[in-house]
Short mmCIF file of C-alpha atoms in Angstrom, two decimals:
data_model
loop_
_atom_site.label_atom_id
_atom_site.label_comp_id
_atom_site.label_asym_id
_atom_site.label_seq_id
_atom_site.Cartn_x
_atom_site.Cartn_y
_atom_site.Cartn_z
CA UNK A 1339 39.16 210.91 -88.83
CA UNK A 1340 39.15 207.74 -90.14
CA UNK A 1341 39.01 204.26 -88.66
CA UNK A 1342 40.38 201.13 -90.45
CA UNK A 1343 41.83 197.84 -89.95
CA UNK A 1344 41.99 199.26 -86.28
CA UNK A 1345 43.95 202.33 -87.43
CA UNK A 1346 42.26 205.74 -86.60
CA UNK A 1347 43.72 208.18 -89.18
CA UNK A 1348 43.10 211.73 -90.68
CA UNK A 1349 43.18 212.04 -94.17
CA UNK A 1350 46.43 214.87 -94.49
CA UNK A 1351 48.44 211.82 -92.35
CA UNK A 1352 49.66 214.38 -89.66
CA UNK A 1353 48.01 213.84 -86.09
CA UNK A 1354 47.77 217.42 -83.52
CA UNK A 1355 48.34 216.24 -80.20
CA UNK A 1356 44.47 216.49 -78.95
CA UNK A 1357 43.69 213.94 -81.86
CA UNK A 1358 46.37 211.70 -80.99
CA UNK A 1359 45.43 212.31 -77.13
CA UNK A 1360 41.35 210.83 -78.44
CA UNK A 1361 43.00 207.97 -80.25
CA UNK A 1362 44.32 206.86 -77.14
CA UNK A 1363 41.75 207.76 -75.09
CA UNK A 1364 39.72 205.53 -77.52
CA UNK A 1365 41.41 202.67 -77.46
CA UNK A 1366 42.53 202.53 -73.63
CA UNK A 1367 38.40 203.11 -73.04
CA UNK A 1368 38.14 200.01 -75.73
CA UNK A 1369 40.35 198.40 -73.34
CA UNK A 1370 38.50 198.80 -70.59
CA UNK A 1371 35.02 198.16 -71.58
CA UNK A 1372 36.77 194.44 -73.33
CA UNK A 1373 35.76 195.62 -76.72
CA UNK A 1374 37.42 196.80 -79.84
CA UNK A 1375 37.66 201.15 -80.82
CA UNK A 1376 35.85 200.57 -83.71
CA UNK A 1377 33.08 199.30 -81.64
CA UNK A 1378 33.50 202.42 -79.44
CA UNK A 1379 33.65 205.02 -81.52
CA UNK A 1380 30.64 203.40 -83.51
CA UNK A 1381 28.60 203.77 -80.43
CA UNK A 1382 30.09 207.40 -79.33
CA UNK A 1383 29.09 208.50 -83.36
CA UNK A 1384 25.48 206.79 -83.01
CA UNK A 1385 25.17 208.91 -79.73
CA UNK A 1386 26.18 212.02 -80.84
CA UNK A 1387 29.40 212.00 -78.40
CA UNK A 1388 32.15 211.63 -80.64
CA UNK A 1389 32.92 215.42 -80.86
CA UNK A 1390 32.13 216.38 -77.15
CA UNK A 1391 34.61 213.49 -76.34
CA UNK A 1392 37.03 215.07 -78.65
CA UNK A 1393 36.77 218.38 -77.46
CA UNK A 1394 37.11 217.32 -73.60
CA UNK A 1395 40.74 216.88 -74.34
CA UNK A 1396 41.80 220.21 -72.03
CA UNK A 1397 39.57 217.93 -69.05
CA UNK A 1398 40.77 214.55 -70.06
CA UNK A 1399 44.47 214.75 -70.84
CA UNK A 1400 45.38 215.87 -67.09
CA UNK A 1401 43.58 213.93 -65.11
CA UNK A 1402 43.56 210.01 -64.16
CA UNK A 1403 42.37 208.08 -67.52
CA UNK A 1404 39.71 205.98 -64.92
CA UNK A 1405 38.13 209.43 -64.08
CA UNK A 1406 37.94 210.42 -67.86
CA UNK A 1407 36.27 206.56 -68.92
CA UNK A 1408 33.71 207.18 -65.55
CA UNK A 1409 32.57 210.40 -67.18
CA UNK A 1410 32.26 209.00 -70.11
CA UNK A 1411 30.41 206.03 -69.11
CA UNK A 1412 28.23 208.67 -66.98
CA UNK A 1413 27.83 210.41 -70.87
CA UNK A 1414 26.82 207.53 -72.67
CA UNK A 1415 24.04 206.01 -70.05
CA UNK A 1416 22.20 209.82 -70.27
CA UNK A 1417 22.31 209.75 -73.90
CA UNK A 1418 20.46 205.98 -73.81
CA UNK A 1419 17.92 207.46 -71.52
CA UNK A 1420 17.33 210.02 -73.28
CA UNK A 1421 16.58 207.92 -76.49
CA UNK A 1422 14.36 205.56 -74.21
CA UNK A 1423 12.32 208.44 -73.66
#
């Protein structure tokens, strides 16, 4: 995946449906927190979550998009106390 001038692509051009599920789970969590996916998924890669976010798709894509950005949020606050300790 790449990100660029706020366009999340993959180098062949053709998007699966659990990457294009992420993209928007990205930017609607963007949304949310009043920042930008670039910012997000900046801060998901410097905490290691990026892929375990990915790969949550089966969990994510069926239930309420709140519930899926509270887990996160619940993902990324361990991870920072985990580096504070």
């Amino acid at each position: 995946l790449v990100y660029s001038g706020g366009i999340l692509t993959m180098a062949t051009g053709v998007l699966d449906k659990k990457t294009k599920f992420f993209i928007y789970l990205l930017e609607r969590y963007a949304e949310f927190q009043n920042t930008t996916a670039d910012v997000v998924l900046d801060q998901w890669d410097n905490l290691k979550l990026t892929d375990l976010i990915f790969n949550m798709y089966d969990i994510y894509h069926v239930e309420r998009l709140q519930n899926a950005f509270e887990d996160i949020k619940h993902l990324i606050a361990e991870k920072q106390t985990a580096y504070l300790e």
